[in-house]
Short mmCIF file of C-alpha atoms in Angstrom, two decimals:
data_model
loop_
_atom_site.label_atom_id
_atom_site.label_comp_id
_atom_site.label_asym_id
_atom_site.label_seq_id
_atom_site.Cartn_x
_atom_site.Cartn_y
_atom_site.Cartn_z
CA UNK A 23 71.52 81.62 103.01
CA UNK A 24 74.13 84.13 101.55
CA UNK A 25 77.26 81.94 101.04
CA UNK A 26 80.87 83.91 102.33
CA UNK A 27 83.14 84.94 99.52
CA UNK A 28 86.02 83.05 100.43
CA UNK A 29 89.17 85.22 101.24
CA UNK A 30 92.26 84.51 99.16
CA UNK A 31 96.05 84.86 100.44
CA UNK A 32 97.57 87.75 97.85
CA UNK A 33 100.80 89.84 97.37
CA UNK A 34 101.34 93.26 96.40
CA UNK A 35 104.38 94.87 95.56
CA UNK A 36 104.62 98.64 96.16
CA UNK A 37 107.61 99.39 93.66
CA UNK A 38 109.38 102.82 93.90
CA UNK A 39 112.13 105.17 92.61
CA UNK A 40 113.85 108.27 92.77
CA UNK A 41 112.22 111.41 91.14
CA UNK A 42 112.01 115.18 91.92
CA UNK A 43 109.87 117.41 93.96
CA UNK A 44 109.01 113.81 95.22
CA UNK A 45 110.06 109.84 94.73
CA UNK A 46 107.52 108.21 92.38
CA UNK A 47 105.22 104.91 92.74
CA UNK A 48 104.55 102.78 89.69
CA UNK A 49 100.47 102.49 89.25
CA UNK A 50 98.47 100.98 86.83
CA UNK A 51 94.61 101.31 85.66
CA UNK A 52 92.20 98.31 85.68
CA UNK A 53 90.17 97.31 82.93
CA UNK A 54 86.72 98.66 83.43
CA UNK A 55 85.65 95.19 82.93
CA UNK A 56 87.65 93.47 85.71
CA UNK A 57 85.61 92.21 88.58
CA UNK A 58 87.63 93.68 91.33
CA UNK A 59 88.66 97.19 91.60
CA UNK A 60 87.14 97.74 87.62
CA UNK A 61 88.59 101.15 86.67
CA UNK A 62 91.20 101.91 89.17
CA UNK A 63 94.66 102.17 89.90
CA UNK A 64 95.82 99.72 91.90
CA UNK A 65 100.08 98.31 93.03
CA UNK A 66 101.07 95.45 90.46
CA UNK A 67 100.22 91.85 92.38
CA UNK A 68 97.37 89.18 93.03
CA UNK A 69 96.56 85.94 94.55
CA UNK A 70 99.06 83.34 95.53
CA UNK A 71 99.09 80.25 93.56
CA UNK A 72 99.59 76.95 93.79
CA UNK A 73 102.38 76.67 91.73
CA UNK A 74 104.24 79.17 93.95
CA UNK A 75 104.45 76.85 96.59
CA UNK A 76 106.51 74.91 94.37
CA UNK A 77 109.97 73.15 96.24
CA UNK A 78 111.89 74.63 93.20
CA UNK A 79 111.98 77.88 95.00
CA UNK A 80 113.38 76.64 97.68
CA UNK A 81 117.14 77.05 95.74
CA UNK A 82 116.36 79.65 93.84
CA UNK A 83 116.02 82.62 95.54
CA UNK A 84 118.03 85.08 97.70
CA UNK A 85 117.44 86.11 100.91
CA UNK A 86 115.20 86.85 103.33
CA UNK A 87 118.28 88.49 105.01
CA UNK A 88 119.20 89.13 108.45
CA UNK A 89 117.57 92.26 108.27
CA UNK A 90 114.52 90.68 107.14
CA UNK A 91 113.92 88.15 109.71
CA UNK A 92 111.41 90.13 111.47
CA UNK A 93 109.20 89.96 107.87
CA UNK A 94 109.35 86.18 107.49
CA UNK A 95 108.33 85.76 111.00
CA UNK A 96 105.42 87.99 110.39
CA UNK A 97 104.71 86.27 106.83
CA UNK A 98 104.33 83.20 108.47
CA UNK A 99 104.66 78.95 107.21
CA UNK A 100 103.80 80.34 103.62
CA UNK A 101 106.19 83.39 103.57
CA UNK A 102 108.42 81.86 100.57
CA UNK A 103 105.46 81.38 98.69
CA UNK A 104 103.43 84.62 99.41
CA UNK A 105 107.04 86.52 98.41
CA UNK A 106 107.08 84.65 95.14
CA UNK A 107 103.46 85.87 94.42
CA UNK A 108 104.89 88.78 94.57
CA UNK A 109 107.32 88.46 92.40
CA UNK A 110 105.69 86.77 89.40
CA UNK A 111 102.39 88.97 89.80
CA UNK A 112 104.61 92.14 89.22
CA UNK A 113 106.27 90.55 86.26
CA UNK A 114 103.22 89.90 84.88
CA UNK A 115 101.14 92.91 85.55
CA UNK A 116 104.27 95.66 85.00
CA UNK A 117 106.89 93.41 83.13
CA UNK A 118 109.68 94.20 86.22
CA UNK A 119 110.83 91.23 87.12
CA UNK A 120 113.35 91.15 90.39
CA UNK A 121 116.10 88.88 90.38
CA UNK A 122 119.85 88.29 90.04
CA UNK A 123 121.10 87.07 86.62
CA UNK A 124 123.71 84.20 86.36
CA UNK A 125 127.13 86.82 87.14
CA UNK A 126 124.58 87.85 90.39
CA UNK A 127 123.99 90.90 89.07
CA UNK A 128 120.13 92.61 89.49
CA UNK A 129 118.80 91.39 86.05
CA UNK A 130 118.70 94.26 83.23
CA UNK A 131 116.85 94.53 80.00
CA UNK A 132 118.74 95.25 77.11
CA UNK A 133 118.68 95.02 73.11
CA UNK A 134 119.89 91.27 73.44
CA UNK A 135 117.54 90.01 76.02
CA UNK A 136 114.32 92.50 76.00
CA UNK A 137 112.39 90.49 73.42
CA UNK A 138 112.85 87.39 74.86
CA UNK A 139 111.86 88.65 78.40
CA UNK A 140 108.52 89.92 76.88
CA UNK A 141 107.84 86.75 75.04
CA UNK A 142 108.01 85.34 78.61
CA UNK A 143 106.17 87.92 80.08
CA UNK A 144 103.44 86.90 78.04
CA UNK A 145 103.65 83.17 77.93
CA UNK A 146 103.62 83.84 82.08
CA UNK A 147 100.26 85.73 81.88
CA UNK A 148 98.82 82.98 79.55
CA UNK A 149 99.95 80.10 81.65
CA UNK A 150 102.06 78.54 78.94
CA UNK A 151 104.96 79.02 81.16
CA UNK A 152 105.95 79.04 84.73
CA UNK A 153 108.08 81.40 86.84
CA UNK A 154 110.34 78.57 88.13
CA UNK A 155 110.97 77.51 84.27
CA UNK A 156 112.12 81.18 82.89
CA UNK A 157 114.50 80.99 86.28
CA UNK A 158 115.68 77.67 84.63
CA UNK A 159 115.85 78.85 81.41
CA UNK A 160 117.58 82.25 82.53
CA UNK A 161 119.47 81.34 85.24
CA UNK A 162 118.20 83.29 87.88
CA UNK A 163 117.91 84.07 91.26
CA UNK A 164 114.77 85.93 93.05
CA UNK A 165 115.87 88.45 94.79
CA UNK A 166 113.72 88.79 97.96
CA UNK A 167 116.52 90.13 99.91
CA UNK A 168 115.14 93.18 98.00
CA UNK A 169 111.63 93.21 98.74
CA UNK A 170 110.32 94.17 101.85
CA UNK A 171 106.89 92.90 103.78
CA UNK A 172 105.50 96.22 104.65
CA UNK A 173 101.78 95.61 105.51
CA UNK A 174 98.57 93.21 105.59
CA UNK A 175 94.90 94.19 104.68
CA UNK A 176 92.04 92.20 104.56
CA UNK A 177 89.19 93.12 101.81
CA UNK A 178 85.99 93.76 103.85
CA UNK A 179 82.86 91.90 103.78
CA UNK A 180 80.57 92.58 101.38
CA UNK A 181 82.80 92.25 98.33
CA UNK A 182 82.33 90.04 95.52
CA UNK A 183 85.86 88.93 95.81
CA UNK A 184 87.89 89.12 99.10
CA UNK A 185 91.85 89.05 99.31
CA UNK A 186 94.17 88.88 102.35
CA UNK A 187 96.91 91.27 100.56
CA UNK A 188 100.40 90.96 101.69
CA UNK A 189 101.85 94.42 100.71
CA UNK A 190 105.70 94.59 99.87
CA UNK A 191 108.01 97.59 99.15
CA UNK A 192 110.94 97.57 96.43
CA UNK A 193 113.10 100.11 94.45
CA UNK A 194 112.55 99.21 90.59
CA UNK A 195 116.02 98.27 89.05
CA UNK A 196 117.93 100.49 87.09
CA UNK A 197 116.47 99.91 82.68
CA UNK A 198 113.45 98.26 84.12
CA UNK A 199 110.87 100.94 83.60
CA UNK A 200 107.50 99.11 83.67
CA UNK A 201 104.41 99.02 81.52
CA UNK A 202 100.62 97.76 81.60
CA UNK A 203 99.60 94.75 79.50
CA UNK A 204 96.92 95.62 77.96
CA UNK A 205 94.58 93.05 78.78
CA UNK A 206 93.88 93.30 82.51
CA UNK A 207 95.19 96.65 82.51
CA UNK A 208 95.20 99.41 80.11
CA UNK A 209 97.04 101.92 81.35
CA UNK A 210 100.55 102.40 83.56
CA UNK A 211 102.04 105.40 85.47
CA UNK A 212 105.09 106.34 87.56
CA UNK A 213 103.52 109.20 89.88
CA UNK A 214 104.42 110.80 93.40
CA UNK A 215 101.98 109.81 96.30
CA UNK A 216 101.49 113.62 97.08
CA UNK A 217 100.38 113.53 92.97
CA UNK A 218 97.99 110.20 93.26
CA UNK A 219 96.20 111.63 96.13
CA UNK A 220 95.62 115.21 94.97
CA UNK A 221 94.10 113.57 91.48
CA UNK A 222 92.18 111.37 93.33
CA UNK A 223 90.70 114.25 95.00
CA UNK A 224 90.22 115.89 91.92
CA UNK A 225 88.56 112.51 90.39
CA UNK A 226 90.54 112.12 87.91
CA UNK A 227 92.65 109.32 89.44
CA UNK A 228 90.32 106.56 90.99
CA UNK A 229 91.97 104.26 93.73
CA UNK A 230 90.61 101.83 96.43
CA UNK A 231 90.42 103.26 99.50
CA UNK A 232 93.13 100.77 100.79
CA UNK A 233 95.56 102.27 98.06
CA UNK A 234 94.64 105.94 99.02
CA UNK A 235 95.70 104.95 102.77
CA UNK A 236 99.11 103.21 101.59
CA UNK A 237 99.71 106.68 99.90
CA UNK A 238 98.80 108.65 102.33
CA UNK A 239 101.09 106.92 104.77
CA UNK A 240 104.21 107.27 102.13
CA UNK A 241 103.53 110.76 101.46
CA UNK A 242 105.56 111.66 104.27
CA UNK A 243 108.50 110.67 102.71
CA UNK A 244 110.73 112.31 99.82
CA UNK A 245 113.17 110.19 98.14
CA UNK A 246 112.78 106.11 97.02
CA UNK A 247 115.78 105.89 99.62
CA UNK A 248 114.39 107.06 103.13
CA UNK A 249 111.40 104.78 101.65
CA UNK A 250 113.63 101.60 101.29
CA UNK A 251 115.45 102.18 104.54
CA UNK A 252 111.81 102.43 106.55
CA UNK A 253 110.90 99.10 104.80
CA UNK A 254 114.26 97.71 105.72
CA UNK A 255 114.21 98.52 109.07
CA UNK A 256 110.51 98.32 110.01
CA UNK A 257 109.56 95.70 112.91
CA UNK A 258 106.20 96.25 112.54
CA UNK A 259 103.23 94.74 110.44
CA UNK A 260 99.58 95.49 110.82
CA UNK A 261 96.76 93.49 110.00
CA UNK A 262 94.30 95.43 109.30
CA UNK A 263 90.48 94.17 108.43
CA UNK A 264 88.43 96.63 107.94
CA UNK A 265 84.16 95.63 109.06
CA UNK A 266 85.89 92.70 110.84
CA UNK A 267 86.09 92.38 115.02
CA UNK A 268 89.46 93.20 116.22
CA UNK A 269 92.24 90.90 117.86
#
């Protein structure tokens, strides 16, 4: 008897900005050797963990807003958890980490901190060191009042690992430009949707099909800013589960 891959709760984080002829995505490349989606480029984020079900969050984080009542609702019981997923996956995958510094200011690298954000970067990915203890450290405060739920798939059947993805959408903050780590992935890109989808074509720029269709639904917008005011403003959240029966 064939034994079901168990599907894990996950969070993506869809993190944009402001370029011309169109607003750009930041991507990066999976190893070749990874054992899901080996070779492609895929929205910084993973599985939810234990750990960020911790009650330390509880204090230490701002938001959901008013505005983003609707996306808790739809998160569910574990939406404080699945947004810090989000969070600390995207630190960890792209090195932009989204929070408010001690003055409440969105957090900025600079000469004086940079290093010491990378160090915990990588102490983060090795599991030396916890999210909740660099906000300790650091003083800060998550900033989900700045990341919006956006979208749920469900990895179909047949996979040899399954995910139930929570998608998110962000602007990146100003001096926080991103970059792969070199170990799960080895390469990192800020490029337009309307750009990702013609070099897919082209096969030079392999994606899931899930991340083709996320694309392909914000290619019909131009600047990071009507894309942060549709995630702001958005009431509604589809589930989709592709080769699975239908509610």
């Amino acid at each position: 008897m064939t034994v079901p891959v168990p599907i894990q709760p996950a969070a993506t984080v869809i993190i944009v900005r402001d370029a011309s002829p169109q607003y750009e995505i930041f991507m990066l490349k999976r190893t070749n050797q990874a054992v899901f989606a080996s070779g492609m480029y895929v929205f910084p984020g993973g599985r939810v963990d234990d750990a960020d079900h911790e009650s330390y969050y509880e204090h230490h984080h701002q938001g959901p807003s008013t505005l983003q009542q609707g996306q808790q609702t739809a998160l569910g019981d574990d939406w404080r958890a699945i947004w810090i997923a989000g969070i600390r996956e995207t630190f960890e995958e792209s090195g932009i980490l989204l929070a408010y510094d001690a003055s409440g200011e969105l957090l900025q690298f600079n000469a004086d901190n940079r290093h010491r954000f990378q160090d915990y970067r990588h102490r983060l990915h090795e599991g030396d060191m916890s999210l909740a203890a660099i906000c300790q450290q650091e003083s800060l405060t998550l900033a989900i009042d700045l990341i919006h739920f956006y979208n749920r798939w469900v990895t179909p059947p047949g996979r040899p690992r399954r995910f139930d993805t929570r998608f998110f959408i962000t602007e990146a903050p100003a001096i926080q430009h991103g970059l792969h780590d070199g170990k799960e992935t080895v390469d990192s890109a800020w490029i337009s949707p309307s750009e990702a989808l013609h070099q897919c074509q082209e096969g030079e720029f392999s994606m899931m099909l899930v991340t083709e269709k996320q694309l392909a639904d914000l290619n019909q917008y131009q600047t990071a800013e009507e894309v942060i005011r549709m995630a702001e403003n958005n009431t509604h959240f589809p589930h989709h589960r592709p080769g699975q029966p239908q509610d």
